[in-house]
XYZ file of C-alpha atoms in Angstrom:
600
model
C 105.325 106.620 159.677
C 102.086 108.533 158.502
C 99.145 105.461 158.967
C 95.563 105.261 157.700
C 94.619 105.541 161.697
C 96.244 108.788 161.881
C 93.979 110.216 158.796
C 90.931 108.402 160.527
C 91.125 110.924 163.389
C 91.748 113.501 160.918
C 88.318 112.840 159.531
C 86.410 112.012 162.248
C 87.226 115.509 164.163
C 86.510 117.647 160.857
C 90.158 118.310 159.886
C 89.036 117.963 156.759
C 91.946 119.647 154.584
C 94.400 118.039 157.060
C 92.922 114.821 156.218
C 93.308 114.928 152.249
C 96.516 116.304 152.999
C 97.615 113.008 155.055
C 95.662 110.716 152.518
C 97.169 112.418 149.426
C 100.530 111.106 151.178
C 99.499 107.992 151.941
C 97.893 106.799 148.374
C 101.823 107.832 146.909
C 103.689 105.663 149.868
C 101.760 103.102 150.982
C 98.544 103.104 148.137
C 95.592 100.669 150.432
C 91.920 100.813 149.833
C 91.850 102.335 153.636
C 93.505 105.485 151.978
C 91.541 106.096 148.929
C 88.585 105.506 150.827
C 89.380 108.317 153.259
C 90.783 110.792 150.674
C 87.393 110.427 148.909
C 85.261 111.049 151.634
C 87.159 114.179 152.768
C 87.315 115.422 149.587
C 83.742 114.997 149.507
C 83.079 116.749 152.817
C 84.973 119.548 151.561
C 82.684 119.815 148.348
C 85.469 118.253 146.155
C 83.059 115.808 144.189
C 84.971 115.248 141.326
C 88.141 114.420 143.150
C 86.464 112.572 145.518
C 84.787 110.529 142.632
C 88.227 109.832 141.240
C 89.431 109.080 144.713
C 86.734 106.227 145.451
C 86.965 104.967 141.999
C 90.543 104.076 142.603
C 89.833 102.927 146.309
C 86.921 100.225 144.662
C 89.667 99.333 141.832
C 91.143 97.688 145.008
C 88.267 96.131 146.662
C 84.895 96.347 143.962
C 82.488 95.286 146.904
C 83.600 97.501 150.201
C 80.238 99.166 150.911
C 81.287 102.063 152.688
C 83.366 103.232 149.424
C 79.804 102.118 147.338
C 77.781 104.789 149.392
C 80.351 107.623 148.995
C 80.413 107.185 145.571
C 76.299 106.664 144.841
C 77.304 110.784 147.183
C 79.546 111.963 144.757
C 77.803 111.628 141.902
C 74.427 113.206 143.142
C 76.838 116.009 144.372
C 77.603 116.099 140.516
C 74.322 115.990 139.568
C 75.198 113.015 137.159
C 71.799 111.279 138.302
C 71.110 108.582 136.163
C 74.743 107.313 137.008
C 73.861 108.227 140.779
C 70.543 106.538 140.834
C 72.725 102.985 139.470
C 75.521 103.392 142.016
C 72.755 104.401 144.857
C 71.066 100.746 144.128
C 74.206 98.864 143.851
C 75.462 100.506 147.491
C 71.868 99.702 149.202
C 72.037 95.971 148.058
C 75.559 96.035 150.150
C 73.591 98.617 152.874
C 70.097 98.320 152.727
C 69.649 100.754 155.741
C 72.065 103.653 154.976
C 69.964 107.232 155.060
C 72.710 109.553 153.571
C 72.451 106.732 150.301
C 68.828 107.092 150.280
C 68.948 110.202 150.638
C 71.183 111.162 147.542
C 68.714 108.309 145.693
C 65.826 110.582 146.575
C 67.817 113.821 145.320
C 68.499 112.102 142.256
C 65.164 110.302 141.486
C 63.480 113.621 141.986
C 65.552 115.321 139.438
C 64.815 113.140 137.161
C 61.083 113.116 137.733
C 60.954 109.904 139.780
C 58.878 111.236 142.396
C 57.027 108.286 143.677
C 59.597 106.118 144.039
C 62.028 109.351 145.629
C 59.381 109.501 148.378
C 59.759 105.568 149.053
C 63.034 106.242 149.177
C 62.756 108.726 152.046
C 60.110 106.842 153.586
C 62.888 104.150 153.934
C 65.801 106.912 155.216
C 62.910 108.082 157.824
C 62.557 104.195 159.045
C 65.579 103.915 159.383
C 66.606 106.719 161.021
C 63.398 108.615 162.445
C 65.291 111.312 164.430
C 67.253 112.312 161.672
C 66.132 116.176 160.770
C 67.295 116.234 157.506
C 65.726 113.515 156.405
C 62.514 114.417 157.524
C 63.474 118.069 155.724
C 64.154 116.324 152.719
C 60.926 114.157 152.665
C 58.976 117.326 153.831
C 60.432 119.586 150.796
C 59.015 116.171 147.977
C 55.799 115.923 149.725
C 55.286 119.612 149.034
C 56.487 119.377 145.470
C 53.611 116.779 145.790
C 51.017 119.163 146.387
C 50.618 117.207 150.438
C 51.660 119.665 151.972
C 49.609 118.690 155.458
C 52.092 115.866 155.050
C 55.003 118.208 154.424
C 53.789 120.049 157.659
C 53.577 117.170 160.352
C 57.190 116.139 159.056
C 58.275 119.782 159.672
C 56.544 119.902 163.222
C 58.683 116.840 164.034
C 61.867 118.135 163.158
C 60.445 121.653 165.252
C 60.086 119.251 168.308
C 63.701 117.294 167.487
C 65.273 120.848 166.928
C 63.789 124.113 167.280
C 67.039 126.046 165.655
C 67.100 123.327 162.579
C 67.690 125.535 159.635
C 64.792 126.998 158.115
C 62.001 124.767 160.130
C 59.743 127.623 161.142
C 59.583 129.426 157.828
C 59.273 126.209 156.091
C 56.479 125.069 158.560
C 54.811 128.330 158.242
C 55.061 128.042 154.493
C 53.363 124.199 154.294
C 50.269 125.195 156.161
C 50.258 128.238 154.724
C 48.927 126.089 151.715
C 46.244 124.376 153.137
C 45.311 127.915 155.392
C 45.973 126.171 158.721
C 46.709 128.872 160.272
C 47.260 127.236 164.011
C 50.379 129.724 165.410
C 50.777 131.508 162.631
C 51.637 134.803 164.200
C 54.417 132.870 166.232
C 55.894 131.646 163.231
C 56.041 135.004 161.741
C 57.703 136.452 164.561
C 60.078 133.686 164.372
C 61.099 134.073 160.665
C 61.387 137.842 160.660
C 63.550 137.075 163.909
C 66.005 134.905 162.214
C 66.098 136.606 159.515
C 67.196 140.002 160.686
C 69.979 137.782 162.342
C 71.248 136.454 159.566
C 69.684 133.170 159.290
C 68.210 132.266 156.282
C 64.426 131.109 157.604
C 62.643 130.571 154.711
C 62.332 130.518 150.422
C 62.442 133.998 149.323
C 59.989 132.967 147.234
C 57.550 132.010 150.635
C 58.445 135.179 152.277
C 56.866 137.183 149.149
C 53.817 136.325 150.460
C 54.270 136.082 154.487
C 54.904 139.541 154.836
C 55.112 143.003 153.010
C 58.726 143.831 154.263
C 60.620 144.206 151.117
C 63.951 144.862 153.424
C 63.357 141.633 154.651
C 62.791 140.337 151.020
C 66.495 141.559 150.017
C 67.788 140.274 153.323
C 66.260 136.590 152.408
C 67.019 136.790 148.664
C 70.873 137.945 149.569
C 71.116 134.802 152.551
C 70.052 132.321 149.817
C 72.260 133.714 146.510
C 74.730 130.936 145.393
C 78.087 132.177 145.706
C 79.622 133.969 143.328
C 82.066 132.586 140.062
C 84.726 134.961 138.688
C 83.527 136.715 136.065
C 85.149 135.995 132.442
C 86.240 138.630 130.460
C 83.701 139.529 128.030
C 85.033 140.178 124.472
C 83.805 143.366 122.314
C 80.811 143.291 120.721
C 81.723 144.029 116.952
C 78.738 146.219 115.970
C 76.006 146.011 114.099
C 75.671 142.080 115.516
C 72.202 141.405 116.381
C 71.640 141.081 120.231
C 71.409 137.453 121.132
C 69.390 137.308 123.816
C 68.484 134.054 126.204
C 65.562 133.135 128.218
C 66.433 130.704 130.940
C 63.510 128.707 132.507
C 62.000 125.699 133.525
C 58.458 126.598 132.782
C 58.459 126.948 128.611
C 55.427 124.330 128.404
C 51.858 124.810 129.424
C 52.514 126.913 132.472
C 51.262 131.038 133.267
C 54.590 132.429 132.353
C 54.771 130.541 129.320
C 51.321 131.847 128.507
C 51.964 135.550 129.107
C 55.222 135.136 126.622
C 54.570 133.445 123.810
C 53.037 136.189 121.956
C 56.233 138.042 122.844
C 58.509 135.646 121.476
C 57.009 135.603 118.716
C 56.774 139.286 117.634
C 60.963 139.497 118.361
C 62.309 141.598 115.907
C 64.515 138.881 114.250
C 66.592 141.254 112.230
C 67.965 143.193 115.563
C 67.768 140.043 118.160
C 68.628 136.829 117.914
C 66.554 134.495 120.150
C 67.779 131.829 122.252
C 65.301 129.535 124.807
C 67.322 127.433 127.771
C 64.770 125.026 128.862
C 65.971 123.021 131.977
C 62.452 121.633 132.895
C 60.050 118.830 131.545
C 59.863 118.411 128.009
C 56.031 117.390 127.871
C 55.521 118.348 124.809
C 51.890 119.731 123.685
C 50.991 122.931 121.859
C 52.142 125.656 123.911
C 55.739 123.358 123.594
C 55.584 123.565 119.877
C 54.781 127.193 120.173
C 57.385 128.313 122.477
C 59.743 126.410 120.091
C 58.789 127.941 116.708
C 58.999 131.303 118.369
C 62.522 131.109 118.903
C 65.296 130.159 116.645
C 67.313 128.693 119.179
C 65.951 126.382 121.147
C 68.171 124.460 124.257
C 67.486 121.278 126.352
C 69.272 121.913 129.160
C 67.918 119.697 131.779
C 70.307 117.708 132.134
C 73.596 119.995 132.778
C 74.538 121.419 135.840
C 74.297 125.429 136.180
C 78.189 125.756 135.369
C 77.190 124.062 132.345
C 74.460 126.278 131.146
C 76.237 129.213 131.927
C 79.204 128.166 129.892
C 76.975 127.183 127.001
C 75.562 130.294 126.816
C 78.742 131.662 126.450
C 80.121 129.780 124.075
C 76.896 130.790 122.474
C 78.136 134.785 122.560
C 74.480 135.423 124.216
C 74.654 139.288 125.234
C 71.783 139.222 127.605
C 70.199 136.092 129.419
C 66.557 136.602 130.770
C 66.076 134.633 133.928
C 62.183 134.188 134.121
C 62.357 131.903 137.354
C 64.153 133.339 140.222
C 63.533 131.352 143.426
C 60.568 130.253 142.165
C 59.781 126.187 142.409
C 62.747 124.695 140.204
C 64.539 128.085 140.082
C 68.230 127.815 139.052
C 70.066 131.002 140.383
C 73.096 129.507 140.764
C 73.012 129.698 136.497
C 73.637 133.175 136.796
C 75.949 132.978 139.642
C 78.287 131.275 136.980
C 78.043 134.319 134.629
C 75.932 133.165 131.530
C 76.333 136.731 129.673
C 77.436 140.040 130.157
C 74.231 141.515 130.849
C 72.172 139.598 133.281
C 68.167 140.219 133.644
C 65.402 139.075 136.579
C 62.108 139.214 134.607
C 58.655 137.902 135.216
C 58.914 134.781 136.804
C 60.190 135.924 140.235
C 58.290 139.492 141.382
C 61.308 140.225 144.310
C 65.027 140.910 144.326
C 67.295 138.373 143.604
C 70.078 139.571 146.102
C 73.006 139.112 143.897
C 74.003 137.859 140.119
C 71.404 139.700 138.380
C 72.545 143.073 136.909
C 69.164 144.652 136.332
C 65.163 143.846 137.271
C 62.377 144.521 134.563
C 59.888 146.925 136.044
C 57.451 149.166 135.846
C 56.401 152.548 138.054
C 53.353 151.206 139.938
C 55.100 147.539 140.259
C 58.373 149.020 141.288
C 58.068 152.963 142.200
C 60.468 155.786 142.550
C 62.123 155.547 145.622
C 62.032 151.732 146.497
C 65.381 151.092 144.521
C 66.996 150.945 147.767
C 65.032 146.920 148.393
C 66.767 145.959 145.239
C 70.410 144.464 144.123
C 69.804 144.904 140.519
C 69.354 148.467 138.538
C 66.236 149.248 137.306
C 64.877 149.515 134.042
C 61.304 150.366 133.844
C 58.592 149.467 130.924
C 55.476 151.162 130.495
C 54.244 147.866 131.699
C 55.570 145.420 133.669
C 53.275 142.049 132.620
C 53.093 140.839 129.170
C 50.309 139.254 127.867
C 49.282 137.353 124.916
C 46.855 138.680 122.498
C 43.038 138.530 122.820
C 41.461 134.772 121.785
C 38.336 133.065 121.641
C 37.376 131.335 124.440
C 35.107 128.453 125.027
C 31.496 128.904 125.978
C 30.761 129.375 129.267
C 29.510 127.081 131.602
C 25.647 127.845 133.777
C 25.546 127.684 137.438
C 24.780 124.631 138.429
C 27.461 123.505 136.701
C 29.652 125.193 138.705
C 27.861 124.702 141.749
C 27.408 128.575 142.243
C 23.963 129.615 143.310
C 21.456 131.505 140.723
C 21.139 134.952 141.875
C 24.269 135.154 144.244
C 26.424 137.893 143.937
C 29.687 136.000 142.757
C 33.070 137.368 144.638
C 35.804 135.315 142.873
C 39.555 134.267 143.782
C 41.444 132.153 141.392
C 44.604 132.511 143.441
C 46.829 129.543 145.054
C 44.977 129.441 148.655
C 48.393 129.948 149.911
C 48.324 133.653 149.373
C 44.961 133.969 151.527
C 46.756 135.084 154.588
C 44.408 135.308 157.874
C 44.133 139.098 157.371
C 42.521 138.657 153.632
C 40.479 135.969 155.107
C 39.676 138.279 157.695
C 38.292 141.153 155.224
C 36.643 138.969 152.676
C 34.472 137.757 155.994
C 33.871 141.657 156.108
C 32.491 141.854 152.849
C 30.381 138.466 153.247
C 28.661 139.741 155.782
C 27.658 142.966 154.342
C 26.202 141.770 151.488
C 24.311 138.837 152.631
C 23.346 137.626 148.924
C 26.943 137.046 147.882
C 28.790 133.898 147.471
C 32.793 133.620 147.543
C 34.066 131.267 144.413
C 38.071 130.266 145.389
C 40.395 127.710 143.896
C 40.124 124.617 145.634
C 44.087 124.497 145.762
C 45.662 121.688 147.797
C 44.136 118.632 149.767
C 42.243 120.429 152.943
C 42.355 124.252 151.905
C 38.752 123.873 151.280
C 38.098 122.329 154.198
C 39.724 125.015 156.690
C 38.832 127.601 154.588
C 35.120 126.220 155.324
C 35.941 125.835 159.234
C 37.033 129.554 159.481
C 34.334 131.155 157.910
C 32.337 129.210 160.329
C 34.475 130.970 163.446
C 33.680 134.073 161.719
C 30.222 133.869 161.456
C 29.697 133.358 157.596
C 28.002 129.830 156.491
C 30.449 127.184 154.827
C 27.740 126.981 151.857
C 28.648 130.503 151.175
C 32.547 128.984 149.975
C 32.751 127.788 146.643
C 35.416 125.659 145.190
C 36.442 125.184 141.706
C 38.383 122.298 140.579
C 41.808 122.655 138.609
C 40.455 122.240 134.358
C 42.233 123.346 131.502
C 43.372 126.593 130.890
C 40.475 127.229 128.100
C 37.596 126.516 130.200
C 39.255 127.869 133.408
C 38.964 131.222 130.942
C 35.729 130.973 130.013
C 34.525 130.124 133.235
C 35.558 133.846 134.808
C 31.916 134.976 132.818
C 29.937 133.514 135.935
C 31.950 136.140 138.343
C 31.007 139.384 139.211
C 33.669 140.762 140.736
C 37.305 139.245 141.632
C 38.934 140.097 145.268
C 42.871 140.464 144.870
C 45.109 139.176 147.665
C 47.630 140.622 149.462
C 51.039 141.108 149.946
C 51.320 138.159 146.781
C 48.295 139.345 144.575
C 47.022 137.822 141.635
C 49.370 138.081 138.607
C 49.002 135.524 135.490
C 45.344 135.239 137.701
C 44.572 139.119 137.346
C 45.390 139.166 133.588
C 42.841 136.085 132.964
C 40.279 137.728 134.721
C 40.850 140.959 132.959
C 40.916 138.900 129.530
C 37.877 137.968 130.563
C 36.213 141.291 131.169
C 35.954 140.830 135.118
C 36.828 143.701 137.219
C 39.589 143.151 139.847
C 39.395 145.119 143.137
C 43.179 144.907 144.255
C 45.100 146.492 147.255
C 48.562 147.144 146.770
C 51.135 147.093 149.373
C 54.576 148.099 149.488
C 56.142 145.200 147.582
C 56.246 144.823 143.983
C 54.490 141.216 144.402
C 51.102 143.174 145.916
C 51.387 145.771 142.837
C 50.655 143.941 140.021
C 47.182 144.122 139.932
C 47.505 147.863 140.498
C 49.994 148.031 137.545
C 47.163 146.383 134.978
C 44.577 148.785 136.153
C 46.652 151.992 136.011
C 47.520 150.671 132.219
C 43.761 150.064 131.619
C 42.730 153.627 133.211
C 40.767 151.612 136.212
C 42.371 153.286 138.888
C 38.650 153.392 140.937
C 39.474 149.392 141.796
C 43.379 150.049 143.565
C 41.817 150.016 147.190
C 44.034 152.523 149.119
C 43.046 150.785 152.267
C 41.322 147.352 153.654
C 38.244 149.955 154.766
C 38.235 151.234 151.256
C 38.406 147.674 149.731
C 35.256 146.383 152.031
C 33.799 149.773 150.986
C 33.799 149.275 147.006
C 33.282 145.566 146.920
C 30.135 145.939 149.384
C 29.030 149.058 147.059
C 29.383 147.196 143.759
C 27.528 144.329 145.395
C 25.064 146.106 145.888
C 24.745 148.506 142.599
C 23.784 145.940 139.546
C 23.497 148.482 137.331
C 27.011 150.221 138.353
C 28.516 146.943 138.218
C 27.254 146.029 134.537
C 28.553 150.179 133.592
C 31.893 148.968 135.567
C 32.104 145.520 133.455
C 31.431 147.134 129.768
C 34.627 150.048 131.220
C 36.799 146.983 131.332
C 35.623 145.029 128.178
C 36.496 148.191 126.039
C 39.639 148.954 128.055
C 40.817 145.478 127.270
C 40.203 145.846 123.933
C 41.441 149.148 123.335
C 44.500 149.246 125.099
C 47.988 148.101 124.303
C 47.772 145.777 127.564
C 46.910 142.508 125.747
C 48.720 143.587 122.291
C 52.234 141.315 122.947
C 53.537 142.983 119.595
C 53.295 146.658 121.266
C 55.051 145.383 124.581
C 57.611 143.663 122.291
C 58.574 146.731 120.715
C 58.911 148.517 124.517
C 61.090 145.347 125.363
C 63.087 145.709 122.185
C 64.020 149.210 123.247
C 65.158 148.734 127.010
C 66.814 145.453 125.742
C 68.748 147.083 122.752
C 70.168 149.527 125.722
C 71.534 147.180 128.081
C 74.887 146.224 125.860
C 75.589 149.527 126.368
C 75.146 150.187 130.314
């Protein structure tokens, strides 16, 4: 006779289909707590949460207070992503366990999808007590602390798990990635090696996202982006379009509140052409409210909370919605939901914006344009291309408030003012390397960078120091709002693009702003967009075509006032001549490339 026991070994030596097999058996002849408990744990090692939930919900019918069937269940429903129900059950099995990691674990998951950060991070801090050798706890912990913005934190949990296991999934690119953040950039030519290693293997060693701006490899950008695609759905069959329908077209992101995307495509949104489209918004991130919020929201004439459903979910609601095209503005960006269009949310399926690299899979075509994306580099790409006159949208010309002096921003009178608004993360050791250059040609300059995350400054400080260049000459500006972060970019003289991630939503601002940009573009689209706004603004003198030719113009200008001032009034009337920062013109280009996909 079949016995519990016998399913017990089952489990225990991964014979995981074997074991719901037995248990499935056993819960017909001989129905015991013993059996439930074991179907729903196997079912949930084999990714079968909602049978595993039923399972365990039977099993504590029999015996409410057994803590090991508590804990699976507090698992199965933050596999489900039912997290407020997860969160209840994860308390109720840690009164019964105190101790257990996987439970506080899934409590973490689940608090941090709902925005419980703080107390997700005590959470951890308890799984890492409790078991301090256990990798993916210190993985998990590592991944909220960056979310965090502490990422030094995030790095000496990484370097632990490097020393518990070298081959842990992802702990070198992720390392890499978490100093990369604060520039601590002890081994960071190991770490290179050892992500472009793994990943011509077939290991997937890092974020897509991170390797963007590691290295200007887009081969090894499609090889990433393809080893982190969610697997594939079936695709439904898609019913005919009856014509003369308008297009109903979806933008999916997490980032439609006072964010930089949000900011280049509001003025977009609202020049739509509602007689041809009909426009949908799938929000899945915070709803904070605010202006932009209410701005985003009267632009569109659908708008959808989606946070709380799954990314089956969204996809089917979008097709119950008949939406022809969904826009994807995240990608793997930071709270990036791929696996939406993994599920098939429409027919046509656009990566736009949000994410500047292949997506792998799941995407049928990427918004580009021919300096972002040129002739001849389809090949790095899953998706088609379609190509815009310009790639970056941008909302329309504003006031601004006044600028502030100096002193104020603690930037010397007289000083030749090099600026950098970028996250520090995209300073890579060779930018650092060439801005030092330019430093010490023109002695009477200054460098003004964001201050980004706790001890960038600080590094940043301690390596132009090693290179010769006094800390003094580093200037930090603090994070302010987005208004006076504008009108600040008056006290800059020139801006110094980074490479291979350059300044995006960061170039446009200082463009707004009548600053030049001196940008070097590499081979990937994510170093071209600087290079795309100056082509469109007929600057092509600032697109460096080499590191010696970027020292070169940034030292000239330096030391030309008069060529700079010519330089600054080319870009004032560019900006205001040009169809760059008119989001009704780019609408209409949109429209047109949009209005062609139903028909691909």
């Amino acid at each position: 006779m079949t016995t519990a026991r016998e399913a017990f070994d089952l489990y225990r030596t991964g014979r995981l289909a074997q074991a719901v097999a037995l248990c499935e058996r056993l819960v017909v002849e001989t129905p015991g707590v013993e059996a439930w408990h074991l179907l729903g744990v196997s079912r949930l090692g084999l990714g079968q949460a909602e049978a595993a939930l039923a399972a365990l919900d039977a099993g504590l019918a029999l015996d409410a207070e057994r803590p090991g069937l508590l804990s699976a269940r507090a698992l199965a429903l933050t596999a489900l992503g039912r997290d407020e129900a997860a969160v209840a059950a994860a308390r109720v099995a840690l009164a019964a366990d105190p101790g257990n990691p996987p439970v506080l674990n899934a409590l973490a998951l689940s608090l941090q999808r709902l925005g419980g950060f703080e107390e997700a991070l005590a959470a951890l801090d308890r799984a890492v007590a409790a078991a301090p050798r256990e990798a993916s706890t210190l993985a998990n912990r590592a991944a909220l602390k960056s979310l965090l913005n502490r990422p030094a934190e995030a790095a000496r949990d990484l370097e632990a798990i490097l020393d518990l296991d070298p081959l842990y999934p992802r702990v070198s690119g992720d390392l890499m990635w978490a100093r990369r953040q604060t520039c601590d950039w002890r081994e960071d030519a190991a770490l290179d090696m050892l992500v472009k290693a793994d990943l011509k293997l077939g290991r997937l060693a890092v974020s897509p996202f991170a390797a963007l701006a590691m290295f200007d490899e887009p081969a090894l950008h499609r090889r990433c982006a393809e080893l982190a695609a969610p697997s594939a759905v079936p695709s439904p069959a898609w019913p005919v379009r009856p014509q003369g329908e308008r297009i109903r077209l979806a933008y999916l992101s997490s980032d439609l509140h006072e964010h930089a995307t949000a900011r280049l495509l509001a003025g977009v949104l609202e020049a739509h052409d509602r007689a041809r489209f009909e426009i949908l918004a799938v929000s899945y991130g915070p709803d904070t409210g605010g202006p932009m919020r209410d701005r985003l929201k009267a632009a569109c004439e659908h708008w959808i909370e989606a946070r709380s459903l799954g990314d089956a979910e969204i996809a089917g609601l979008c097709r119950a919605r008949g939406v022809d095209i969904a826009v994807d503005l995240k990608g793997y960006t930071q709270d990036g939901r791929p696996g939406i269009l993994a599920h098939r949310a429409a027919p046509v399926q656009v990566s736009w914006l949000g994410y500047p690299g292949t997506l792998g899979a799941h995407a049928d075509i990427v918004l580009a344009d021919v300096v972002t994306l040129p002739p001849g580099a389809e090949g790095f790409w899953s998706e088609a291309v379609v190509r815009l006159p310009l790639y970056q949208p941008n909302d329309a010309l504003a006031e601004v408030p006044q600028a502030p002096d100096r002193a104020e921003a603690g930037l010397p009178e007289g000083a030749f003012v090099f600026g950098c608004f970028n996250n520090p993360a995209k300073i890579t050791p060779e930018v650092f390397a060439t801005w030092t250059a330019i430093l010490k040609a023109a002695p009477d300059s200054v460098l003004w960078l964001y201050a980004g995350a706790p001890g960038a400054a600080e590094n940043l400080r301690a390596h132009a120091a090693g290179a010769g260049i006094a800390p003094h000459r580093l200037v930090f500006a603090p994070p302010v709002p987005h208004g006076r972060h504008l009108a600040r970019h008056a006290l800059a003289d020139l801006v110094l693009d980074t490479w291979p991630y350059g300044a995006h939503t960061t170039a446009s601002d200082a463009l707004r702003m009548g600053i030049p940009i001196l940008s070097l573009p590499g081979k990937s689209f994510a170093s071209r967009v600087g290079a795309s706004l100056l082509t469109a603004l007929g600057l092509p003198e600032l697109i460096a075509g080499s590191r010696t030719a970027y020292v070169a113009k940034a030292v000239a200008l330096a030391r030309d006032r008069a060529g700079l001032m010519a330089l600054k009034a080319r870009v004032r009337a560019a900006v205001e001549t040009s169809a760059v920062f008119d989001p009704a013109a780019f609408a209409q280009c949109l429209e047109a490339a949009f209005a062609d996909m139903p028909r691909r």
